[in-house]
């Protein structure tokens, strides 16, 4: 994972130099996009919001005095942008829209079909989770944040996030198991 | 419980390994079952499966690269040099003396004046009345159009479907719909969402025939639907919706039918229904033979829309973009600056659809042909009802200009991705001296929705190109088709210079030997600015002026600093609050108010009134009275206060102050350093770091610079010094930067500190340790090369972030 030390250097440089901000942008764009896409469920909104996240980050760079990581700060912006979006649109994310779920091409056809079905089922199950559990999963897996960074974004302790993710996975595991039976 | 903790730890490590460190698919772990491992793998697979649209990353990157870089003052190191122009406008109030006679009552009256009342009274001839501005659609010619007299709605089981407008035009029919009372979002998809593709709205005619919607733009429960044109003389149709837009089956009543009665649009009807556009007289400005006209303006509660036209002389030129380093803005005579509205995904065509008005209805006397022209509609945040004048400000216009020239690159016998060829090619392109310094074969992986695509680029680095008068070279468009390349891209290099690239055609092998590359055209920015001012028709000449308050008692002391509200400006579009230090420590000055501290963001800086109403940071309008130069970082802008508010409370999480302090040290730049690109470290050329031993005690802070290196940034070479990680002395106050007084080069000359900067803050993810950095230019302006030797550095201060929070309260009305 990109190191925080490099981030700090890039942030410092980005205050002076647009190329440095682009370096940060390149580093975090895929993660922010995936997270936002996961939360809003369509390409157009994901693009708009991702653009606004980086725009706000660029505008607010002088405010960045985080005691946590840059990633945590950036995803806090994304978190709020997504929340604003949902408030505005009153739109529920359809987790199944997140991606067409390309199955692993290395698998044989039968296994790919099976994997695809499993992912679709998993997506539907995730959608039924409590909002904070969905958010924790999105930040952890789609935003690729550490527990500490998720904690920073969600305003919880690192231990609480660790436990939240564990319980969420346990709940998913149980529900997926029930579905299969 | 211990088992749960153990499981959480195990899982956490496993997720870190897979998600953060990119481990391949994991197997069954010692204490984790197979299902859990599969679940983590599946979640990872789902995340990896999300790919971006081709071109999105590049488009967005170019937008960021196009933003301006603001030089930092040498005495405010670490302060916001990179800002969007319009983010800087929260301005000093002190130099602008507003009329103070305006009573607060007037302010409050203005504040509640409905924005719908904004704008001109109808001033057009009858014919011109048929031109209307329909928010979300654009400037439209309503001649031969049937429209809905008023919105109609149907309510079933608490859900309302409203048809807001129908434009039955000769070429197509547009229907704008919206719904309310939908179930809470967490109940909408309990059993999975339906596919959107079978969404099929219809218009049923009285004779039973139906028209099927050709295209639509949908939001949850809302949308803009396009149908074929209605037959002539049809004034009564029924809109049939099998389901409200984007709602899953069973979530709300279905099979909606709304009867629509239409009327022919007449001048009087259009004037009543739609914001009336007006043509500002003499609204044009010309620079370098290029004229920017504002053709039409319309004010609506959602936006102020402009239709503008660019007219230039050379028919070989092609218009590319309005705005150069900065976005165009609209300003008013009161001091508001309105930003262009980011195109929402709500289906608004305001920024993307240009509706040509027939020549016989042109409202500008300016002849169009034979000069080439370009027209576009652009929307800005809605203007204040109190404004009398508006000014469109455009810093530059970008054109694609034909160019001629070619050069050869010898790729050798067996060129491979990653190979770099130094070049020394000098060309004159569109009047610019262009020096191509190298080429590199680069392999890229594009993330597409249906998977990734690989491509190979030949990238050319171009040295910094000096401006030619009011012109700036923004890009080169190359042609390498003869050698198997297709397409051409551009952008900025890692050091701020230009870059041009050729894409290798798919399936084509990398050519070898000498290839010829042609320069076909160049992106050229023509700098103005273009400034166009006009009076809003119907505006009250004795319009209200913003109220300015100077609250006396809005002060609070935290951590040894007394912060107070110095000035408050209240307008119908915003609330501006400027803070300052009272009885500051000797020599201390307030640099900026900080919107966040630690992980508190957004909620950190807050303004609320005595009725509990929370005012958000104003996002699309800023306050900057005319002729005020630099932004005031001590001022904040929020939405307008509500008329019933009696008291306001501002919550400031932290501030940054500058403190005087003296220190000096020497640092030596060795000879013979070479600059290389190392993607694992900084993404621009840099030297290998070398160790230094510079203990520094400045003010209350002790640092130790232990590493130095040269880095190429923004076309120059900086010496960057990095400190050892340190633990901040206090939790509520930490060093945020060093202030450079002077740097003396080895030859005794003073170093230009324009490029110098400093920052201190969290340096590592773990451990809560901080680092400080300092950078300054080491290039000899005479030779353009690095000056090795001993540099003498003098510091005269530090900037320090101080935690509050300060809660500042003041009355809006006299007690």
mmCIF file of C-alpha atoms in Angstrom, chain A residues 1-31 33-39 41-74 76-81 83-104 115 118-120 122-124 126-129 131 137-149 151-153 155-156 158-159 161-174 176-177 180, chain B residues 1 3-5 7-9 11-13 15-16 19-21 25 32-33 35-36 38-40 42-53 56-61 63-73 78-84 86-87 182-196 217-220 246 325 342-346 447 449-451 492-496 499 592-603 622 633 656 679-684 707 709 711 713-715 720 722 731 734 736 753-768 770-771 773 801:
data_model
loop_
_atom_site.group_PDB
_atom_site.id
_atom_site.type_symbol
_atom_site.label_atom_id
_atom_site.label_comp_id
_atom_site.label_asym_id
_atom_site.label_seq_id
_atom_site.Cartn_x
_atom_site.Cartn_y
_atom_site.Cartn_z
ATOM 1 C CA UNK A 1 0.000 0.000 0.000
ATOM 2 C CA UNK A 2 1.133 3.515 -0.680
ATOM 3 C CA UNK A 3 2.993 4.779 2.325
ATOM 4 C CA UNK A 4 1.893 7.620 4.455
ATOM 5 C CA UNK A 5 5.342 9.113 4.407
ATOM 6 C CA UNK A 6 5.216 9.481 0.658
ATOM 7 C CA UNK A 7 1.765 10.932 0.957
ATOM 8 C CA UNK A 8 3.014 13.570 3.355
ATOM 9 C CA UNK A 9 5.743 14.534 0.920
ATOM 10 C CA UNK A 10 3.278 14.667 -1.927
ATOM 11 C CA UNK A 11 0.848 16.768 0.063
ATOM 12 C CA UNK A 12 3.610 19.184 0.909
ATOM 13 C CA UNK A 13 4.643 19.386 -2.702
ATOM 14 C CA UNK A 14 1.066 19.579 -3.927
ATOM 15 C CA UNK A 15 0.592 22.810 -2.057
ATOM 16 C CA UNK A 16 3.048 24.234 -4.520
ATOM 17 C CA UNK A 17 2.802 22.123 -7.558
ATOM 18 C CA UNK A 18 -0.068 20.775 -9.538
ATOM 19 C CA UNK A 19 1.983 17.835 -10.777
ATOM 20 C CA UNK A 20 2.341 16.691 -7.206
ATOM 21 C CA UNK A 21 -1.387 16.769 -6.679
ATOM 22 C CA UNK A 22 -1.781 14.705 -9.794
ATOM 23 C CA UNK A 23 0.566 12.166 -8.262
ATOM 24 C CA UNK A 24 -1.744 11.931 -5.258
ATOM 25 C CA UNK A 25 -4.697 11.804 -7.568
ATOM 26 C CA UNK A 26 -3.214 8.956 -9.560
ATOM 27 C CA UNK A 27 -2.392 7.088 -6.410
ATOM 28 C CA UNK A 28 -5.880 7.278 -4.969
ATOM 29 C CA UNK A 29 -8.197 7.594 -7.955
ATOM 30 C CA UNK A 30 -8.953 3.883 -8.433
ATOM 31 C CA UNK A 31 -9.620 3.361 -4.737
ATOM 32 C CA UNK A 33 -13.675 5.574 -7.539
ATOM 33 C CA UNK A 34 -14.334 2.004 -6.446
ATOM 34 C CA UNK A 35 -15.520 3.127 -3.058
ATOM 35 C CA UNK A 36 -17.797 5.800 -4.515
ATOM 36 C CA UNK A 37 -19.074 3.467 -7.199
ATOM 37 C CA UNK A 38 -19.826 0.894 -4.573
ATOM 38 C CA UNK A 39 -21.813 3.456 -2.613
ATOM 39 C CA UNK A 41 -24.017 2.208 -7.859
ATOM 40 C CA UNK A 42 -23.732 3.927 -11.228
ATOM 41 C CA UNK A 43 -20.972 5.257 -13.387
ATOM 42 C CA UNK A 44 -22.247 8.761 -13.940
ATOM 43 C CA UNK A 45 -22.725 9.603 -10.304
ATOM 44 C CA UNK A 46 -19.499 7.828 -9.422
ATOM 45 C CA UNK A 47 -17.602 9.997 -11.887
ATOM 46 C CA UNK A 48 -19.250 13.204 -10.720
ATOM 47 C CA UNK A 49 -18.656 12.437 -7.084
ATOM 48 C CA UNK A 50 -15.121 11.207 -7.605
ATOM 49 C CA UNK A 51 -14.331 14.410 -9.434
ATOM 50 C CA UNK A 52 -15.858 16.442 -6.637
ATOM 51 C CA UNK A 53 -13.906 14.517 -4.007
ATOM 52 C CA UNK A 54 -10.601 15.345 -5.649
ATOM 53 C CA UNK A 55 -11.689 18.896 -6.351
ATOM 54 C CA UNK A 56 -12.516 19.395 -2.702
ATOM 55 C CA UNK A 57 -9.279 17.743 -1.690
ATOM 56 C CA UNK A 58 -7.356 20.090 -3.934
ATOM 57 C CA UNK A 59 -9.212 23.116 -2.644
ATOM 58 C CA UNK A 60 -8.842 22.057 0.952
ATOM 59 C CA UNK A 61 -5.259 20.955 0.840
ATOM 60 C CA UNK A 62 -4.253 23.871 2.983
ATOM 61 C CA UNK A 63 -6.609 22.604 5.624
ATOM 62 C CA UNK A 64 -4.954 19.245 5.748
ATOM 63 C CA UNK A 65 -3.416 19.068 9.190
ATOM 64 C CA UNK A 66 -4.420 15.530 9.842
ATOM 65 C CA UNK A 67 -3.097 13.553 12.686
ATOM 66 C CA UNK A 68 -4.202 10.512 10.755
ATOM 67 C CA UNK A 69 -3.293 9.551 7.230
ATOM 68 C CA UNK A 70 -3.957 11.399 4.012
ATOM 69 C CA UNK A 71 -5.965 8.409 2.826
ATOM 70 C CA UNK A 72 -8.205 8.710 5.840
ATOM 71 C CA UNK A 73 -8.644 12.428 5.217
ATOM 72 C CA UNK A 74 -9.417 11.892 1.547
ATOM 73 C CA UNK A 76 -13.572 11.294 4.864
ATOM 74 C CA UNK A 77 -14.291 13.760 2.089
ATOM 75 C CA UNK A 78 -15.563 10.918 -0.076
ATOM 76 C CA UNK A 79 -17.671 9.608 2.787
ATOM 77 C CA UNK A 80 -19.349 12.989 3.224
ATOM 78 C CA UNK A 81 -19.778 13.541 -0.485
ATOM 79 C CA UNK A 83 -23.690 10.965 2.210
ATOM 80 C CA UNK A 84 -24.609 14.351 0.738
ATOM 81 C CA UNK A 85 -25.424 12.653 -2.512
ATOM 82 C CA UNK A 86 -27.751 10.200 -0.850
ATOM 83 C CA UNK A 87 -29.416 12.931 1.109
ATOM 84 C CA UNK A 88 -29.949 14.920 -2.062
ATOM 85 C CA UNK A 89 -31.048 12.090 -4.234
ATOM 86 C CA UNK A 90 -32.674 9.971 -1.568
ATOM 87 C CA UNK A 91 -31.327 7.190 -3.644
ATOM 88 C CA UNK A 92 -30.542 3.769 -2.406
ATOM 89 C CA UNK A 93 -27.486 2.080 -3.746
ATOM 90 C CA UNK A 94 -28.144 -1.049 -5.597
ATOM 91 C CA UNK A 95 -25.201 -3.164 -4.725
ATOM 92 C CA UNK A 96 -25.856 -5.379 -7.670
ATOM 93 C CA UNK A 97 -25.205 -2.463 -9.971
ATOM 94 C CA UNK A 98 -21.739 -2.140 -8.609
ATOM 95 C CA UNK A 99 -20.198 -4.158 -11.378
ATOM 96 C CA UNK A 100 -21.086 -6.724 -13.950
ATOM 97 C CA UNK A 101 -19.117 -9.172 -11.862
ATOM 98 C CA UNK A 102 -16.656 -10.553 -14.233
ATOM 99 C CA UNK A 103 -15.804 -13.961 -13.000
ATOM 100 C CA UNK A 104 -12.197 -15.041 -12.824
ATOM 101 C CA UNK A 115 -18.645 -17.706 -8.939
ATOM 102 C CA UNK A 118 -22.180 -16.432 -5.665
ATOM 103 C CA UNK A 119 -21.095 -12.816 -6.109
ATOM 104 C CA UNK A 120 -24.560 -11.711 -7.095
ATOM 105 C CA UNK A 122 -23.300 -11.881 -1.862
ATOM 106 C CA UNK A 123 -24.099 -8.442 -3.249
ATOM 107 C CA UNK A 124 -27.755 -8.881 -2.446
ATOM 108 C CA UNK A 126 -24.606 -7.025 1.621
ATOM 109 C CA UNK A 127 -27.410 -4.737 0.616
ATOM 110 C CA UNK A 128 -29.430 -5.977 3.534
ATOM 111 C CA UNK A 129 -26.758 -5.117 6.074
ATOM 112 C CA UNK A 131 -25.720 1.043 6.844
ATOM 113 C CA UNK A 137 -17.082 -3.029 4.134
ATOM 114 C CA UNK A 138 -16.994 -0.444 1.363
ATOM 115 C CA UNK A 139 -14.149 1.473 2.969
ATOM 116 C CA UNK A 140 -12.197 -1.642 3.836
ATOM 117 C CA UNK A 141 -12.532 -3.578 0.595
ATOM 118 C CA UNK A 142 -13.375 -0.983 -2.026
ATOM 119 C CA UNK A 143 -11.510 1.957 -0.596
ATOM 120 C CA UNK A 144 -8.693 -0.347 0.507
ATOM 121 C CA UNK A 145 -8.323 1.427 3.813
ATOM 122 C CA UNK A 146 -6.728 0.034 6.913
ATOM 123 C CA UNK A 147 -8.740 -0.376 10.084
ATOM 124 C CA UNK A 148 -7.162 2.775 11.414
ATOM 125 C CA UNK A 149 -8.150 4.760 8.362
ATOM 126 C CA UNK A 151 -11.839 4.427 12.027
ATOM 127 C CA UNK A 152 -10.738 7.909 11.052
ATOM 128 C CA UNK A 153 -13.450 8.186 8.426
ATOM 129 C CA UNK A 155 -15.276 8.440 13.729
ATOM 130 C CA UNK A 156 -14.798 5.227 15.680
ATOM 131 C CA UNK A 158 -9.697 1.204 15.471
ATOM 132 C CA UNK A 159 -10.723 -1.675 17.700
ATOM 133 C CA UNK A 161 -13.863 -1.001 13.352
ATOM 134 C CA UNK A 162 -11.962 -4.242 13.561
ATOM 135 C CA UNK A 163 -14.811 -5.766 15.506
ATOM 136 C CA UNK A 164 -17.425 -4.239 13.206
ATOM 137 C CA UNK A 165 -15.809 -5.745 10.120
ATOM 138 C CA UNK A 166 -15.421 -9.108 11.831
ATOM 139 C CA UNK A 167 -19.049 -9.185 12.874
ATOM 140 C CA UNK A 168 -20.147 -8.042 9.442
ATOM 141 C CA UNK A 169 -18.234 -10.827 7.757
ATOM 142 C CA UNK A 170 -19.605 -13.306 10.237
ATOM 143 C CA UNK A 171 -23.131 -12.093 9.485
ATOM 144 C CA UNK A 172 -22.503 -12.329 5.759
ATOM 145 C CA UNK A 173 -21.040 -15.784 6.116
ATOM 146 C CA UNK A 174 -24.059 -16.920 8.071
ATOM 147 C CA UNK A 176 -24.789 -16.720 2.579
ATOM 148 C CA UNK A 177 -24.732 -20.130 4.205
ATOM 149 C CA UNK A 180 -27.132 -21.899 0.006
ATOM 150 C CA UNK B 1 -15.411 -12.724 23.860
ATOM 151 C CA UNK B 3 -12.536 -15.869 20.760
ATOM 152 C CA UNK B 4 -14.238 -13.001 19.031
ATOM 153 C CA UNK B 5 -11.287 -10.713 19.589
ATOM 154 C CA UNK B 7 -11.098 -13.891 15.255
ATOM 155 C CA UNK B 8 -11.246 -10.157 14.631
ATOM 156 C CA UNK B 9 -7.460 -9.916 14.798
ATOM 157 C CA UNK B 11 -9.493 -11.529 10.032
ATOM 158 C CA UNK B 12 -7.989 -8.087 10.148
ATOM 159 C CA UNK B 13 -4.544 -9.408 9.312
ATOM 160 C CA UNK B 15 -7.858 -8.576 5.014
ATOM 161 C CA UNK B 16 -4.785 -6.383 5.258
ATOM 162 C CA UNK B 19 -6.645 -5.819 0.350
ATOM 163 C CA UNK B 20 -3.786 -3.616 1.363
ATOM 164 C CA UNK B 21 -0.864 -5.671 0.199
ATOM 165 C CA UNK B 25 -6.183 -15.414 -3.537
ATOM 166 C CA UNK B 32 -10.358 -19.267 9.784
ATOM 167 C CA UNK B 33 -12.808 -21.480 8.044
ATOM 168 C CA UNK B 35 -16.233 -19.852 4.019
ATOM 169 C CA UNK B 36 -14.517 -16.865 5.577
ATOM 170 C CA UNK B 38 -13.886 -17.460 0.286
ATOM 171 C CA UNK B 39 -15.862 -14.471 1.499
ATOM 172 C CA UNK B 40 -12.764 -12.282 1.717
ATOM 173 C CA UNK B 42 -15.122 -12.682 -3.129
ATOM 174 C CA UNK B 43 -15.260 -9.217 -1.602
ATOM 175 C CA UNK B 44 -11.861 -8.482 -3.015
ATOM 176 C CA UNK B 45 -12.983 -9.765 -6.410
ATOM 177 C CA UNK B 46 -16.035 -7.524 -6.317
ATOM 178 C CA UNK B 47 -13.898 -4.495 -5.543
ATOM 179 C CA UNK B 48 -11.395 -5.278 -8.261
ATOM 180 C CA UNK B 49 -14.200 -5.728 -10.722
ATOM 181 C CA UNK B 50 -15.146 -2.068 -10.640
ATOM 182 C CA UNK B 51 -13.398 -0.348 -13.464
ATOM 183 C CA UNK B 52 -13.468 3.181 -14.696
ATOM 184 C CA UNK B 53 -14.705 4.378 -18.011
ATOM 185 C CA UNK B 56 -12.242 9.303 -17.204
ATOM 186 C CA UNK B 57 -8.971 9.247 -15.322
ATOM 187 C CA UNK B 58 -7.238 11.254 -17.984
ATOM 188 C CA UNK B 59 -10.057 13.777 -18.356
ATOM 189 C CA UNK B 60 -10.124 14.397 -14.659
ATOM 190 C CA UNK B 61 -6.369 14.598 -14.434
ATOM 191 C CA UNK B 63 -8.826 19.231 -15.272
ATOM 192 C CA UNK B 64 -6.591 19.259 -12.237
ATOM 193 C CA UNK B 65 -3.530 20.038 -14.257
ATOM 194 C CA UNK B 66 -5.316 22.963 -15.788
ATOM 195 C CA UNK B 67 -5.778 24.615 -12.428
ATOM 196 C CA UNK B 68 -3.554 27.438 -11.466
ATOM 197 C CA UNK B 69 -0.629 27.324 -9.116
ATOM 198 C CA UNK B 70 -0.465 30.369 -6.925
ATOM 199 C CA UNK B 71 2.983 31.426 -5.840
ATOM 200 C CA UNK B 72 3.363 31.477 -2.109
ATOM 201 C CA UNK B 73 4.499 34.458 -0.239
ATOM 202 C CA UNK B 78 3.074 26.308 4.143
ATOM 203 C CA UNK B 79 0.037 28.352 3.373
ATOM 204 C CA UNK B 80 -2.347 27.263 0.674
ATOM 205 C CA UNK B 81 -0.498 28.139 -2.456
ATOM 206 C CA UNK B 82 -2.374 25.682 -4.555
ATOM 207 C CA UNK B 83 -5.943 26.814 -4.615
ATOM 208 C CA UNK B 84 -8.618 27.233 -7.086
ATOM 209 C CA UNK B 86 -12.481 31.034 -6.773
ATOM 210 C CA UNK B 87 -11.816 29.242 -3.560
ATOM 211 C CA UNK B 182 -41.302 7.699 -1.980
ATOM 212 C CA UNK B 183 -40.550 5.052 0.633
ATOM 213 C CA UNK B 184 -37.408 5.520 2.722
ATOM 214 C CA UNK B 185 -34.382 4.541 0.750
ATOM 215 C CA UNK B 186 -33.513 1.594 2.944
ATOM 216 C CA UNK B 187 -36.866 0.038 2.101
ATOM 217 C CA UNK B 188 -36.661 0.505 -1.625
ATOM 218 C CA UNK B 189 -34.610 -2.506 -2.540
ATOM 219 C CA UNK B 190 -35.389 -5.189 0.011
ATOM 220 C CA UNK B 191 -35.483 -7.868 -2.613
ATOM 221 C CA UNK B 192 -33.243 -6.609 -5.326
ATOM 222 C CA UNK B 193 -33.583 -3.939 -7.939
ATOM 223 C CA UNK B 194 -34.980 -4.400 -11.344
ATOM 224 C CA UNK B 195 -33.106 -3.680 -14.492
ATOM 225 C CA UNK B 196 -33.612 -0.169 -15.796
ATOM 226 C CA UNK B 217 -32.487 10.859 -18.227
ATOM 227 C CA UNK B 218 -33.619 9.405 -14.945
ATOM 228 C CA UNK B 219 -33.068 10.010 -11.292
ATOM 229 C CA UNK B 220 -34.808 8.208 -8.516
ATOM 230 C CA UNK B 246 -35.525 3.794 -11.066
ATOM 231 C CA UNK B 325 -6.088 28.246 -15.745
ATOM 232 C CA UNK B 342 -20.888 21.648 -12.190
ATOM 233 C CA UNK B 343 -23.100 19.733 -14.574
ATOM 234 C CA UNK B 344 -25.355 17.681 -12.408
ATOM 235 C CA UNK B 345 -26.397 14.265 -13.497
ATOM 236 C CA UNK B 346 -29.982 15.328 -13.124
ATOM 237 C CA UNK B 447 -9.370 0.159 -16.660
ATOM 238 C CA UNK B 449 -15.948 -1.468 -17.475
ATOM 239 C CA UNK B 450 -15.604 -4.683 -19.396
ATOM 240 C CA UNK B 451 -12.083 -5.350 -18.256
ATOM 241 C CA UNK B 492 1.836 17.815 -18.506
ATOM 242 C CA UNK B 493 5.063 16.103 -17.700
ATOM 243 C CA UNK B 494 6.069 15.275 -14.197
ATOM 244 C CA UNK B 495 8.020 18.467 -13.875
ATOM 245 C CA UNK B 496 5.280 20.704 -15.127
ATOM 246 C CA UNK B 499 4.197 16.026 -22.882
ATOM 247 C CA UNK B 592 -5.790 31.241 8.715
ATOM 248 C CA UNK B 593 -8.785 29.677 10.320
ATOM 249 C CA UNK B 594 -8.749 25.936 9.871
ATOM 250 C CA UNK B 595 -11.831 24.052 8.896
ATOM 251 C CA UNK B 596 -10.658 20.867 10.470
ATOM 252 C CA UNK B 597 -8.438 19.560 13.161
ATOM 253 C CA UNK B 598 -7.411 15.961 13.441
ATOM 254 C CA UNK B 599 -10.053 13.735 12.009
ATOM 255 C CA UNK B 600 -12.835 16.259 12.518
ATOM 256 C CA UNK B 601 -13.825 17.543 9.159
ATOM 257 C CA UNK B 602 -16.901 19.160 7.718
ATOM 258 C CA UNK B 603 -18.486 19.108 11.134
ATOM 259 C CA UNK B 622 -18.113 33.395 -2.681
ATOM 260 C CA UNK B 633 -7.832 32.830 4.804
ATOM 261 C CA UNK B 656 -2.846 28.650 12.206
ATOM 262 C CA UNK B 679 8.400 5.702 -9.469
ATOM 263 C CA UNK B 680 8.576 4.177 -6.004
ATOM 264 C CA UNK B 681 9.427 7.430 -4.384
ATOM 265 C CA UNK B 682 8.482 10.788 -5.834
ATOM 266 C CA UNK B 683 6.950 10.845 -9.298
ATOM 267 C CA UNK B 684 9.335 13.407 -10.721
ATOM 268 C CA UNK B 707 18.085 13.971 4.713
ATOM 269 C CA UNK B 709 17.920 15.620 -2.009
ATOM 270 C CA UNK B 711 13.922 17.341 -6.776
ATOM 271 C CA UNK B 713 9.410 20.544 -9.472
ATOM 272 C CA UNK B 714 7.640 23.063 -11.658
ATOM 273 C CA UNK B 715 10.496 23.427 -14.034
ATOM 274 C CA UNK B 720 14.496 19.532 -0.157
ATOM 275 C CA UNK B 722 13.457 16.374 5.509
ATOM 276 C CA UNK B 731 -1.430 17.701 21.416
ATOM 277 C CA UNK B 734 2.021 21.839 16.591
ATOM 278 C CA UNK B 736 3.035 23.528 10.704
ATOM 279 C CA UNK B 753 12.415 32.313 -2.718
ATOM 280 C CA UNK B 754 9.403 32.310 -5.029
ATOM 281 C CA UNK B 755 9.519 28.535 -5.252
ATOM 282 C CA UNK B 756 10.466 27.933 -1.632
ATOM 283 C CA UNK B 757 8.062 26.216 0.713
ATOM 284 C CA UNK B 758 7.885 24.463 4.026
ATOM 285 C CA UNK B 759 5.476 22.195 5.737
ATOM 286 C CA UNK B 760 5.428 20.239 8.947
ATOM 287 C CA UNK B 761 2.890 17.697 10.021
ATOM 288 C CA UNK B 762 2.121 14.022 10.295
ATOM 289 C CA UNK B 763 4.832 12.197 8.457
ATOM 290 C CA UNK B 764 4.073 8.568 8.974
ATOM 291 C CA UNK B 765 0.964 6.517 9.184
ATOM 292 C CA UNK B 766 1.850 4.786 12.376
ATOM 293 C CA UNK B 767 3.004 6.125 15.668
ATOM 294 C CA UNK B 768 1.665 9.644 15.435
ATOM 295 C CA UNK B 770 5.563 14.198 12.545
ATOM 296 C CA UNK B 771 8.069 15.387 9.999
ATOM 297 C CA UNK B 773 10.277 19.726 5.305
ATOM 298 C CA UNK B 801 -1.515 25.111 14.192
#
